[in-house]
Amino acid sequence: MTDCQDGEGAKTPMELYKRLNEQGEKVRSLKTANAEKADIDAAVQMLLKLKTDYKQVTGQDYKAGCPPSENMVVLDNGPATDGADEDDTVDPWNVSTTSAKGVDYDKLIVRFGSSKIEKELVDRIEKVSGQKPHRFLRRGIFFSHRDMHQVLDAYEKGKSFYLYTGRGPSSEAMHVGHLIPFIFTKWLQDVFDIPLVIQLTDDEKYLWKDLTLEECRRFAVENARDIIACGFDINKTFIFSDLDYMGASPEFYRNVVKIQKHVTFNQVKGIFGFTDSDCIGKISFPAIQAAPSFSNSFPQIFGSRKDVQCLIPCAIDQDPYFRMTRDVAPRIGYPKPALLHSTFFPALQGAQTKMSASDMNSSIFLTDTPKQIKNKINKHAFSGGKDTVEEHRKYGGNPDVDVSFMYLTFFLEDDEQLEKIKQDYTSGALLTGELKKILIETLQPMISQHQEKRKQVTDEIVRQFMTPRPLNFNL
Amino acid sequence: MTDCQDGEGAKTPMELYKRLNEQGEKVRSLKTANAEKADIDAAVQMLLKLKTDYKQVTGQDYKAGCPPSENMVVLDNGPATDGADEDDTVDPWNVSTTSAKGVDYDKLIVRFGSSKIEKELVDRIEKVSGQKPHRFLRRGIFFSHRDMHQVLDAYEKGKSFYLYTGRGPSSEAMHVGHLIPFIFTKWLQDVFDIPLVIQLTDDEKYLWKDLTLEECRRFAVENARDIIACGFDINKTFIFSDLDYMGASPEFYRNVVKIQKHVTFNQVKGIFGFTDSDCIGKISFPAIQAAPSFSNSFPQIFGSRKDVQCLIPCAIDQDPYFRMTRDVAPRIGYPKPALLHSTFFPALQGAQTKMSASDMNSSIFLTDTPKQIKNKINKHAFSGGKDTVEEHRKYGGNPDVDVSFMYLTFFLEDDEQLEKIKQDYTSGALLTGELKKILIETLQPMISQHQEKRKQVTDEIVRQFMTPRPLNFNL
């Protein structure tokens, strides 16, 4: 009875779950067998203790018959200075951490079984592409990968690849964090000169949210405008809404059905944590996010070729979809997609949570005015500075938890300037207000330019990007 | 311990399943509590007895955690004369009975909650259509319905409807039994002058069978030829393969997703008996068979109208799909489809089983030569006659279990001739060989004519039937 006390005994959600099942059965046995009251009471106390532990580790109530998702990533960040437990949860619908520094990405790599993007890989991308690596690579914002070396090996031998990324259009409003995969994907498209497909999962949003099909479809088109404004090459980019493209491409549906035949409910239950109460649309959806990983889903682009390598830049929370895809691929005769994973973009309020598109104060939105940007940053951006100017000058600020500084790592291009800001902030030479001012002056022109570019994206341009058609490229 | 003996206690699969769960737990409790060996043995004996009962009632092994499908229809036909239990099982993948007379359809109506097609309804169809009722109606081959009176009420007030039926193309070979819904649907189309959609579920066959997508797609087209040969009006009929039409109609996919959002895994588990080991394609497929029940799945035919009433003629084993559809319909703002259910066409070997497209001797196939028809009927058709001519003359034959007579009820148009055959066979005046000869002479020209008509179905005609296009009708 001591094996679950303070750091001993079962630790992972699944271990705890199994212990709970055993203990539950023990209690039932004792009761059925009319055992001594003291024995039953002791067993019940142990059961309650285990339930408390389970809730603490998983954030969810224990429920017999509902094992924790294998994909529920619970990280033990070691003893926290404030004494609280620090647990990171990362799946396509939940990203949370109790650490102000954000999720522990090194542990996530181990847990997900992906590979760290080491300096060697960044150097290699530079060598192969002949371009200075994007700041997201230089600064570890894209930090994890699967099979990127193989992609480069093949590319060096003249065998090219295509890019696939996407977005779930849950509202018209996109914030700067939503641009991260698109900014990076545009850079990859430019330096490797390759085709790109962008999936807008309006069907997924319909299935998960309290929205109509028409709303989801409209959000997809509005989001496409913002995506196009990132500067993608219209001759090399196909953007599609699932609700449209499924009904426009028998080849896409055929790949969806192939994937659906090779994935069981047990598997999606394990990967995504689905339950028997989930609708059948959610249960089968992962196949729809998987299908664009295979080139013959796009016959208008690749003809009947099913061997064109796919590279997927995405935030790491999308990895479960592609772990499933990579598991299925060889069984249906297709190459596994390669991946490049990014960290999460922090909310203005701090890196503990992923931003929410429904809370306009949680980030800088692409529709914000210069004044709104200024006010939001000044009012909401979590500061790593000290409480008074005097203390700040004396002890310095903490850039590791300062959201303004984090945002600058995403958007300030100049490495030297960024390093100097970090040093000055750490030393106390730079005050929080001054740091915020630099961020405001970085984001205001960036957002204004985005809004200008978006205005130029006419209905006709959107229609062209979203029309299934041949693209211009050499593979 | 006596409540499960001989006719007492638990009877339905679900009751037995619950008893088994309880008994299993009891055995575990006793073992865990180190109870007396005699007590444990007694509990284990009871468990084994319950498992045997379960297997007998459901035809399947008891498995903890896998409750029986609510849709598993197990009928108690009362004490059988030979002392054996008579159980009917009916779902989209299993139809079986131990009675030579076939499934007890009156009990199926009660179990499924549909309505019997009474003489009053047949008379009404005659009155409304102005045509003599089809022999399938006169003879109770279409025996059950849902909402057919409402369809006729609306039709009398000038509000028309459309027909939807289908087929799972599991092979090129179709037998005469496969034609039953199509023969009847053609009659309905003719007498009511209404449009018809025919779904070929090639995606379903890919998911359930060990076939490639290409094979399933090819079977769909080959089956379409046989269906077209039944004489459907090309101006009023749209035939579609799911693999093609899903990728050709965003509206169809939208309805599929709508349905998928409103049906949980728990529900399809209950209706179809799916388990956690089933692939996610099977789990979500019922939505694809449901979607053609809603008129706006066919914008090329009905425009954006979602209120056109659908009537589905089908064999009763397909009813689970449409019970689900009727449950979902009002929740997504669509009218419930009405249904007309047929009995099963018996195998040559007897009415105990539905025919198999993979056993060429189990029925008369549409490709059979006159000689094959003759040989199969003479060799395989189960006879209700007596062992010797003398006995037969003396005691008479039993048309209720005689497959040749059953086939004649399906295909011999003349009611008086059929009644005379029945009387003569029952009295012994007609010998089995003579009865078989009448059937042979009925089927030979019918099949030859079918083959002639099929030859005239060119690739171009198939293409036309299978092209999404406007149809010619007044609603």
Tab-separated table of C-alpha atoms in Angstrom, chain B residues 45-442:
chain	number	residue	atom	x	y	z
B	45	GLN	CA	-20.476	-24.844	-14.284
B	46	MET	CA	-23.174	-22.193	-14.371
B	47	LEU	CA	-20.877	-19.937	-16.402
B	48	LEU	CA	-20.284	-22.689	-18.968
B	49	LYS	CA	-24.000	-23.421	-19.180
B	50	LEU	CA	-24.705	-19.743	-19.851
B	51	LYS	CA	-22.013	-19.634	-22.529
B	52	THR	CA	-23.598	-22.620	-24.270
B	53	ASP	CA	-27.014	-20.958	-24.117
B	54	TYR	CA	-25.536	-17.740	-25.476
B	55	LYS	CA	-23.903	-19.515	-28.398
B	56	GLN	CA	-27.136	-21.329	-29.127
B	57	VAL	CA	-29.225	-18.158	-29.115
B	58	THR	CA	-26.825	-15.844	-30.932
B	59	GLY	CA	-24.765	-18.200	-33.040
B	60	GLN	CA	-21.679	-16.470	-31.672
B	61	ASP	CA	-19.245	-17.037	-28.826
B	62	TYR	CA	-19.718	-14.900	-25.732
B	63	LYS	CA	-16.951	-12.343	-25.407
B	64	ALA	CA	-16.643	-10.088	-22.360
B	65	GLY	CA	-16.840	-6.433	-23.330
B	66	CYS	CA	-18.588	-7.225	-26.625
B	67	PRO	CA	-22.340	-7.061	-26.070
B	68	PRO	CA	-24.552	-8.630	-28.731
B	69	SER	CA	-25.789	-6.304	-31.448
B	70	GLU	CA	-29.238	-4.907	-30.687
B	71	ASN	CA	-29.848	-5.580	-34.312
B	72	MET	CA	-29.088	-9.274	-34.009
B	73	VAL	CA	-32.562	-10.578	-34.520
B	74	VAL	CA	-33.019	-13.899	-32.831
B	75	LEU	CA	-36.465	-15.313	-33.166
B	76	ASP	CA	-37.975	-18.121	-31.210
B	77	ASN	CA	-40.198	-19.954	-33.654
B	78	GLY	CA	-41.689	-22.117	-30.958
B	79	PRO	CA	-41.080	-25.827	-30.517
B	80	ALA	CA	-39.921	-27.360	-33.765
B	81	THR	CA	-41.329	-30.686	-34.876
B	82	ASP	CA	-37.868	-32.192	-35.104
B	83	GLY	CA	-37.023	-30.982	-31.633
B	84	ALA	CA	-34.271	-28.583	-32.796
B	85	ASP	CA	-34.280	-24.890	-31.948
B	86	GLU	CA	-35.305	-22.657	-34.781
B	87	ASP	CA	-33.547	-19.296	-34.706
B	88	ASP	CA	-33.588	-16.586	-37.358
B	89	THR	CA	-30.708	-14.118	-37.589
B	90	VAL	CA	-31.111	-11.122	-39.900
B	91	ASP	CA	-28.676	-8.255	-40.395
B	92	PRO	CA	-26.989	-6.763	-43.483
B	93	TRP	CA	-24.244	-9.409	-43.392
B	94	ASN	CA	-25.999	-12.444	-41.925
B	95	VAL	CA	-29.313	-13.999	-42.729
B	96	SER	CA	-29.954	-17.438	-41.383
B	97	THR	CA	-32.780	-19.602	-40.205
B	98	THR	CA	-33.073	-23.254	-39.320
B	99	SER	CA	-36.584	-23.485	-40.767
B	100	ALA	CA	-37.001	-24.934	-44.257
B	101	LYS	CA	-39.895	-22.508	-44.735
B	102	GLY	CA	-37.451	-19.648	-44.331
B	103	VAL	CA	-37.370	-16.728	-41.922
B	104	ASP	CA	-40.509	-16.034	-39.881
B	105	TYR	CA	-41.346	-12.655	-41.387
B	106	ASP	CA	-44.271	-11.845	-39.100
B	107	LYS	CA	-41.943	-12.047	-36.127
B	108	LEU	CA	-39.349	-9.959	-37.981
B	109	ILE	CA	-41.914	-7.174	-38.428
B	110	VAL	CA	-42.541	-7.132	-34.690
B	111	ARG	CA	-38.821	-7.206	-33.899
B	112	PHE	CA	-37.872	-4.487	-36.417
B	113	GLY	CA	-40.915	-2.357	-35.594
B	114	SER	CA	-42.061	-2.020	-39.198
B	115	SER	CA	-45.623	-2.486	-40.484
B	116	LYS	CA	-47.077	-5.425	-42.366
B	117	ILE	CA	-48.232	-4.806	-45.924
B	118	GLU	CA	-51.897	-5.691	-45.428
B	119	LYS	CA	-54.350	-6.299	-48.260
B	120	GLU	CA	-55.722	-2.820	-47.609
B	121	LEU	CA	-52.360	-1.252	-48.547
B	122	VAL	CA	-52.051	-3.403	-51.665
B	123	ASP	CA	-55.551	-2.320	-52.707
B	124	ARG	CA	-54.632	1.291	-52.065
B	125	ILE	CA	-51.495	1.048	-54.208
B	126	GLU	CA	-53.711	-0.387	-56.956
B	127	LYS	CA	-56.191	2.461	-56.590
B	128	VAL	CA	-53.596	5.234	-56.493
B	129	SER	CA	-51.429	3.868	-59.301
B	130	GLY	CA	-54.340	2.653	-61.401
B	131	GLN	CA	-52.430	-0.562	-62.087
B	132	LYS	CA	-52.860	-4.167	-61.036
B	133	PRO	CA	-50.472	-4.712	-58.094
B	134	HIS	CA	-47.196	-6.418	-58.964
B	135	ARG	CA	-47.104	-10.151	-58.173
B	136	PHE	CA	-44.515	-9.384	-55.468
B	137	LEU	CA	-47.235	-7.372	-53.703
B	138	ARG	CA	-50.048	-9.816	-54.480
B	139	ARG	CA	-48.009	-12.669	-53.017
B	140	GLY	CA	-46.486	-10.986	-49.994
B	141	ILE	CA	-42.910	-11.024	-51.335
B	142	PHE	CA	-42.816	-7.347	-50.450
B	143	PHE	CA	-44.374	-7.882	-47.053
B	144	SER	CA	-43.370	-5.014	-44.760
B	145	HIS	CA	-43.214	-1.221	-44.990
B	146	ARG	CA	-42.554	2.009	-43.188
B	147	ASP	CA	-44.722	5.093	-43.887
B	148	MET	CA	-46.075	3.851	-47.221
B	149	HIS	CA	-49.518	5.234	-46.366
B	150	GLN	CA	-48.018	8.703	-45.885
B	151	VAL	CA	-46.280	8.436	-49.265
B	152	LEU	CA	-49.625	7.609	-50.887
B	153	ASP	CA	-51.453	10.350	-48.965
B	154	ALA	CA	-48.990	12.910	-50.314
B	155	TYR	CA	-49.040	11.414	-53.816
B	156	GLU	CA	-52.837	11.687	-53.905
B	157	LYS	CA	-52.456	15.362	-53.013
B	158	GLY	CA	-50.090	15.845	-55.961
B	159	LYS	CA	-46.830	15.592	-53.993
B	160	SER	CA	-44.648	13.002	-55.652
B	161	PHE	CA	-41.602	11.082	-54.438
B	162	TYR	CA	-38.440	9.409	-55.709
B	163	LEU	CA	-37.155	5.866	-55.455
B	164	TYR	CA	-33.801	4.768	-54.037
B	165	THR	CA	-32.447	1.258	-54.107
B	166	GLY	CA	-28.999	-0.264	-54.426
B	167	ARG	CA	-26.626	-3.147	-54.575
B	168	GLY	CA	-23.244	-4.104	-53.114
B	169	PRO	CA	-21.137	-5.197	-56.098
B	170	SER	CA	-19.172	-8.045	-54.540
B	171	SER	CA	-18.635	-9.899	-57.818
B	172	GLU	CA	-19.494	-9.799	-61.513
B	173	ALA	CA	-21.956	-12.618	-61.021
B	174	MET	CA	-25.528	-11.749	-60.174
B	175	HIS	CA	-28.228	-14.333	-59.621
B	176	VAL	CA	-31.972	-14.112	-60.097
B	177	GLY	CA	-32.460	-13.274	-56.426
B	178	HIS	CA	-30.450	-10.091	-56.889
B	179	LEU	CA	-33.032	-8.925	-59.425
B	180	ILE	CA	-35.981	-8.941	-56.986
B	181	PRO	CA	-35.578	-5.343	-55.730
B	182	PHE	CA	-34.829	-4.122	-59.252
B	183	ILE	CA	-37.798	-5.878	-60.891
B	184	PHE	CA	-40.065	-4.362	-58.262
B	185	THR	CA	-38.435	-0.931	-58.396
B	186	LYS	CA	-38.851	-0.812	-62.165
B	187	TRP	CA	-42.550	-1.561	-61.690
B	188	LEU	CA	-42.857	1.248	-59.121
B	189	GLN	CA	-41.026	3.629	-61.439
B	190	ASP	CA	-43.392	2.754	-64.291
B	191	VAL	CA	-46.681	2.947	-62.410
B	192	PHE	CA	-45.859	6.095	-60.432
B	193	ASP	CA	-43.757	7.744	-63.172
B	194	ILE	CA	-41.027	8.901	-60.807
B	195	PRO	CA	-37.230	9.325	-60.730
B	196	LEU	CA	-34.948	6.662	-59.319
B	197	VAL	CA	-31.404	6.612	-57.909
B	198	ILE	CA	-29.479	3.335	-57.633
B	199	GLN	CA	-26.435	3.210	-55.355
B	200	LEU	CA	-23.659	0.687	-56.073
B	201	THR	CA	-21.706	0.448	-52.810
B	202	ASP	CA	-18.327	-0.462	-54.281
B	203	ASP	CA	-16.645	1.332	-51.353
B	204	GLU	CA	-18.520	-0.932	-48.915
B	205	LYS	CA	-17.398	-4.062	-50.753
B	206	TYR	CA	-13.790	-2.826	-50.685
B	207	LEU	CA	-14.048	-2.278	-46.928
B	208	TRP	CA	-15.679	-5.624	-46.158
B	209	LYS	CA	-14.110	-7.973	-48.693
B	210	ASP	CA	-10.622	-8.968	-49.758
B	211	LEU	CA	-10.907	-7.025	-53.015
B	212	THR	CA	-9.046	-4.096	-54.572
B	213	LEU	CA	-10.718	-0.766	-55.260
B	214	GLU	CA	-10.331	-1.424	-58.975
B	215	GLU	CA	-12.108	-4.784	-58.726
B	216	CYS	CA	-14.993	-3.291	-56.757
B	217	ARG	CA	-15.326	-0.441	-59.241
B	218	ARG	CA	-15.347	-2.903	-62.149
B	219	PHE	CA	-17.972	-5.098	-60.479
B	220	ALA	CA	-20.105	-1.981	-60.004
B	221	VAL	CA	-20.077	-1.271	-63.741
B	222	GLU	CA	-20.737	-4.909	-64.656
B	223	ASN	CA	-23.626	-5.070	-62.188
B	224	ALA	CA	-24.963	-1.809	-63.628
B	225	ARG	CA	-25.299	-3.590	-66.989
B	226	ASP	CA	-27.528	-6.246	-65.443
B	227	ILE	CA	-29.541	-3.614	-63.612
B	228	ILE	CA	-30.032	-1.543	-66.753
B	229	ALA	CA	-31.135	-4.721	-68.569
B	230	CYS	CA	-34.134	-4.811	-66.191
B	231	GLY	CA	-35.555	-2.044	-68.359
B	232	PHE	CA	-35.170	1.152	-66.341
B	233	ASP	CA	-36.072	4.415	-68.047
B	234	ILE	CA	-32.815	6.177	-68.940
B	235	ASN	CA	-34.570	9.535	-68.644
B	236	LYS	CA	-35.638	8.868	-65.067
B	237	THR	CA	-32.799	6.767	-63.616
B	238	PHE	CA	-29.380	7.661	-62.176
B	239	ILE	CA	-27.052	4.784	-61.300
B	240	PHE	CA	-23.905	5.628	-59.343
B	241	SER	CA	-20.819	3.979	-57.905
B	242	ASP	CA	-19.919	5.468	-54.501
B	243	LEU	CA	-16.242	5.535	-55.490
B	244	ASP	CA	-17.150	7.766	-58.432
B	245	TYR	CA	-20.036	9.823	-57.118
B	246	MET	CA	-18.457	10.753	-53.786
B	247	GLY	CA	-15.703	12.395	-55.802
B	248	ALA	CA	-18.173	14.044	-58.176
B	249	SER	CA	-20.676	15.667	-55.827
B	250	PRO	CA	-19.783	17.964	-52.928
B	251	GLU	CA	-23.484	17.879	-51.946
B	252	PHE	CA	-23.382	14.107	-51.467
B	253	TYR	CA	-20.289	14.352	-49.236
B	254	ARG	CA	-21.913	17.169	-47.261
B	255	ASN	CA	-24.872	14.957	-46.427
B	256	VAL	CA	-22.515	12.106	-45.515
B	257	VAL	CA	-20.671	14.385	-43.066
B	258	LYS	CA	-23.960	15.687	-41.634
B	259	ILE	CA	-25.090	12.144	-40.941
B	260	GLN	CA	-21.673	11.188	-39.547
B	261	LYS	CA	-21.881	14.076	-37.088
B	262	HIS	CA	-25.202	12.817	-35.722
B	263	VAL	CA	-24.415	9.122	-35.233
B	264	THR	CA	-22.087	7.851	-32.501
B	265	PHE	CA	-19.960	4.718	-32.389
B	266	ASN	CA	-22.239	3.482	-29.612
B	267	GLN	CA	-25.167	3.715	-32.009
B	268	VAL	CA	-23.556	1.833	-34.927
B	269	LYS	CA	-22.244	-0.710	-32.422
B	270	GLY	CA	-25.807	-1.272	-31.277
B	271	ILE	CA	-27.341	-1.313	-34.756
B	272	PHE	CA	-24.675	-3.172	-36.755
B	273	GLY	CA	-22.685	-5.012	-34.110
B	274	PHE	CA	-19.384	-3.303	-34.965
B	275	THR	CA	-16.514	-3.839	-32.524
B	276	ASP	CA	-13.384	-1.900	-31.587
B	277	SER	CA	-11.415	-4.131	-33.962
B	278	ASP	CA	-13.405	-3.011	-36.990
B	279	CYS	CA	-11.756	-0.559	-39.352
B	280	ILE	CA	-12.927	3.064	-39.212
B	281	GLY	CA	-14.181	2.741	-42.794
B	282	LYS	CA	-16.788	0.155	-41.803
B	283	ILE	CA	-17.747	2.211	-38.776
B	284	SER	CA	-18.478	5.323	-40.829
B	285	PHE	CA	-19.914	3.550	-43.900
B	286	PRO	CA	-23.581	3.508	-42.768
B	287	ALA	CA	-23.681	7.269	-43.398
B	288	ILE	CA	-22.848	6.624	-47.058
B	289	GLN	CA	-25.732	4.220	-47.501
B	290	ALA	CA	-27.992	6.689	-45.662
B	291	ALA	CA	-27.154	9.814	-47.705
B	292	PRO	CA	-29.072	8.944	-50.934
B	293	SER	CA	-32.265	8.968	-48.806
B	294	PHE	CA	-32.089	12.770	-48.912
B	295	SER	CA	-32.973	14.493	-52.173
B	296	ASN	CA	-30.345	17.247	-51.989
B	297	SER	CA	-27.646	14.573	-52.308
B	298	PHE	CA	-28.556	14.799	-56.008
B	299	PRO	CA	-28.535	18.484	-56.954
B	300	GLN	CA	-28.354	17.594	-60.640
B	301	ILE	CA	-31.763	15.934	-60.216
B	302	PHE	CA	-33.497	17.848	-57.445
B	303	GLY	CA	-31.603	21.138	-57.314
B	304	SER	CA	-31.362	22.387	-53.760
B	305	ARG	CA	-34.670	20.749	-52.721
B	306	LYS	CA	-34.217	18.764	-49.554
B	307	ASP	CA	-37.895	17.960	-49.045
B	308	VAL	CA	-38.562	15.425	-51.792
B	309	GLN	CA	-39.869	12.239	-50.170
B	310	CYS	CA	-37.758	9.117	-50.710
B	311	LEU	CA	-39.148	5.573	-50.967
B	312	ILE	CA	-36.695	2.691	-50.617
B	313	PRO	CA	-37.612	-0.784	-51.921
B	314	CYS	CA	-35.077	-3.277	-50.495
B	315	ALA	CA	-34.683	-6.667	-48.859
B	316	ILE	CA	-35.471	-6.529	-45.133
B	317	ASP	CA	-31.830	-7.196	-44.166
B	318	GLN	CA	-31.003	-3.628	-45.272
B	319	ASP	CA	-33.503	-2.137	-42.829
B	320	PRO	CA	-30.905	-1.437	-40.081
B	321	TYR	CA	-29.258	1.181	-42.329
B	322	PHE	CA	-32.565	2.916	-42.796
B	323	ARG	CA	-33.681	2.678	-39.176
B	324	MET	CA	-30.507	4.666	-38.496
B	325	THR	CA	-31.309	7.033	-41.383
B	326	ARG	CA	-34.857	7.619	-40.122
B	327	ASP	CA	-33.484	8.340	-36.663
B	328	VAL	CA	-31.050	10.949	-38.004
B	329	ALA	CA	-33.319	12.568	-40.618
B	330	PRO	CA	-35.390	14.908	-38.410
B	331	ARG	CA	-32.267	15.956	-36.487
B	332	ILE	CA	-30.677	17.303	-39.690
B	333	GLY	CA	-33.884	18.753	-41.081
B	334	TYR	CA	-34.764	16.127	-43.688
B	335	PRO	CA	-37.871	13.947	-44.202
B	336	LYS	CA	-37.585	10.292	-43.157
B	337	PRO	CA	-37.367	7.873	-46.077
B	338	ALA	CA	-40.270	5.420	-46.446
B	339	LEU	CA	-39.542	1.738	-47.060
B	340	LEU	CA	-40.921	-1.353	-48.737
B	341	HIS	CA	-39.250	-4.570	-47.516
B	342	SER	CA	-38.974	-7.834	-49.392
B	343	THR	CA	-38.452	-11.354	-48.120
B	344	PHE	CA	-35.241	-13.186	-48.987
B	345	PHE	CA	-34.890	-15.194	-52.147
B	346	PRO	CA	-34.157	-18.789	-51.157
B	347	ALA	CA	-31.075	-20.736	-52.179
B	348	LEU	CA	-31.702	-23.719	-54.447
B	349	GLN	CA	-30.662	-25.928	-51.552
B	350	GLY	CA	-33.468	-24.591	-49.354
B	351	ALA	CA	-34.806	-21.526	-47.609
B	352	GLN	CA	-32.562	-21.948	-44.567
B	353	THR	CA	-29.953	-19.612	-46.042
B	354	LYS	CA	-29.702	-16.549	-48.245
B	355	MET	CA	-27.921	-17.276	-51.474
B	356	SER	CA	-24.252	-16.683	-51.967
B	357	ALA	CA	-22.891	-14.946	-55.062
B	358	SER	CA	-19.733	-17.004	-54.608
B	359	ASP	CA	-21.453	-20.422	-54.886
B	360	MET	CA	-22.610	-20.824	-58.471
B	361	ASN	CA	-24.751	-23.829	-57.502
B	362	SER	CA	-26.676	-21.930	-54.858
B	363	SER	CA	-28.927	-20.236	-57.384
B	364	ILE	CA	-29.675	-19.540	-61.027
B	365	PHE	CA	-27.192	-16.973	-62.267
B	366	LEU	CA	-27.903	-14.387	-64.931
B	367	THR	CA	-25.136	-15.883	-67.080
B	368	ASP	CA	-26.438	-19.474	-66.901
B	369	THR	CA	-27.170	-21.306	-70.166
B	370	PRO	CA	-30.538	-23.069	-70.642
B	371	LYS	CA	-28.720	-26.355	-70.012
B	372	GLN	CA	-27.128	-25.087	-66.782
B	373	ILE	CA	-30.514	-23.865	-65.594
B	374	LYS	CA	-32.051	-27.257	-66.288
B	375	ASN	CA	-29.241	-29.183	-64.613
B	376	LYS	CA	-29.060	-26.950	-61.544
B	377	ILE	CA	-32.790	-27.117	-60.903
B	378	ASN	CA	-32.979	-30.842	-61.465
B	379	LYS	CA	-29.896	-31.530	-59.366
B	380	HIS	CA	-29.930	-28.928	-56.586
B	381	ALA	CA	-33.448	-27.507	-56.109
B	382	PHE	CA	-34.635	-28.753	-52.733
B	383	SER	CA	-37.819	-30.750	-53.155
B	384	GLY	CA	-40.885	-30.868	-50.955
B	385	GLY	CA	-41.949	-34.060	-52.672
B	386	LYS	CA	-41.994	-37.576	-51.306
B	387	ASP	CA	-39.226	-40.141	-51.783
B	388	THR	CA	-41.081	-42.335	-54.286
B	389	VAL	CA	-43.659	-41.629	-56.962
B	390	GLU	CA	-46.069	-43.939	-55.149
B	391	GLU	CA	-45.751	-42.116	-51.854
B	392	HIS	CA	-45.957	-38.747	-53.628
B	393	ARG	CA	-49.164	-39.745	-55.430
B	394	LYS	CA	-50.578	-40.984	-52.138
B	395	TYR	CA	-49.517	-38.242	-49.674
B	396	GLY	CA	-48.736	-35.275	-51.953
B	397	GLY	CA	-45.797	-32.817	-51.781
B	398	ASN	CA	-45.166	-29.848	-49.502
B	399	PRO	CA	-44.956	-26.592	-51.539
B	400	ASP	CA	-44.069	-24.588	-48.409
B	401	VAL	CA	-40.541	-26.035	-48.345
B	402	ASP	CA	-40.193	-26.822	-52.073
B	403	VAL	CA	-37.692	-24.409	-53.619
B	404	SER	CA	-38.960	-24.888	-57.180
B	405	PHE	CA	-42.414	-23.832	-56.058
B	406	MET	CA	-40.961	-20.887	-54.102
B	407	TYR	CA	-39.099	-19.726	-57.220
B	408	LEU	CA	-42.321	-19.920	-59.209
B	409	THR	CA	-44.034	-17.625	-56.683
B	410	PHE	CA	-41.343	-15.089	-57.568
B	411	PHE	CA	-41.375	-15.501	-61.340
B	412	LEU	CA	-44.611	-17.058	-62.623
B	413	GLU	CA	-46.929	-14.176	-63.419
B	414	ASP	CA	-50.236	-16.082	-63.698
B	415	ASP	CA	-51.937	-16.326	-60.294
B	416	GLU	CA	-54.413	-19.020	-61.353
B	417	GLN	CA	-51.718	-21.204	-62.861
B	418	LEU	CA	-49.623	-20.845	-59.702
B	419	GLU	CA	-52.581	-21.771	-57.489
B	420	LYS	CA	-53.322	-24.820	-59.629
B	421	ILE	CA	-49.683	-25.928	-59.427
B	422	LYS	CA	-49.852	-25.601	-55.664
B	423	GLN	CA	-53.028	-27.647	-55.402
B	424	ASP	CA	-51.775	-30.327	-57.787
B	425	TYR	CA	-48.442	-30.576	-55.995
B	426	THR	CA	-50.102	-30.745	-52.591
B	427	SER	CA	-52.549	-33.412	-53.781
B	428	GLY	CA	-49.787	-35.432	-55.435
B	429	ALA	CA	-51.199	-34.999	-58.942
B	430	LEU	CA	-48.059	-33.015	-59.883
B	431	LEU	CA	-44.732	-34.782	-59.448
B	432	THR	CA	-41.484	-33.043	-58.393
B	433	GLY	CA	-39.981	-33.626	-61.837
B	434	GLU	CA	-42.997	-31.995	-63.449
B	435	LEU	CA	-42.888	-29.042	-61.072
B	436	LYS	CA	-39.187	-28.589	-61.812
B	437	LYS	CA	-39.947	-28.691	-65.529
B	438	ILE	CA	-42.417	-25.809	-65.162
B	439	LEU	CA	-39.779	-23.778	-63.310
B	440	ILE	CA	-37.127	-24.602	-65.912
B	441	GLU	CA	-39.463	-23.506	-68.687
B	442	THR	CA	-40.233	-20.313	-66.802
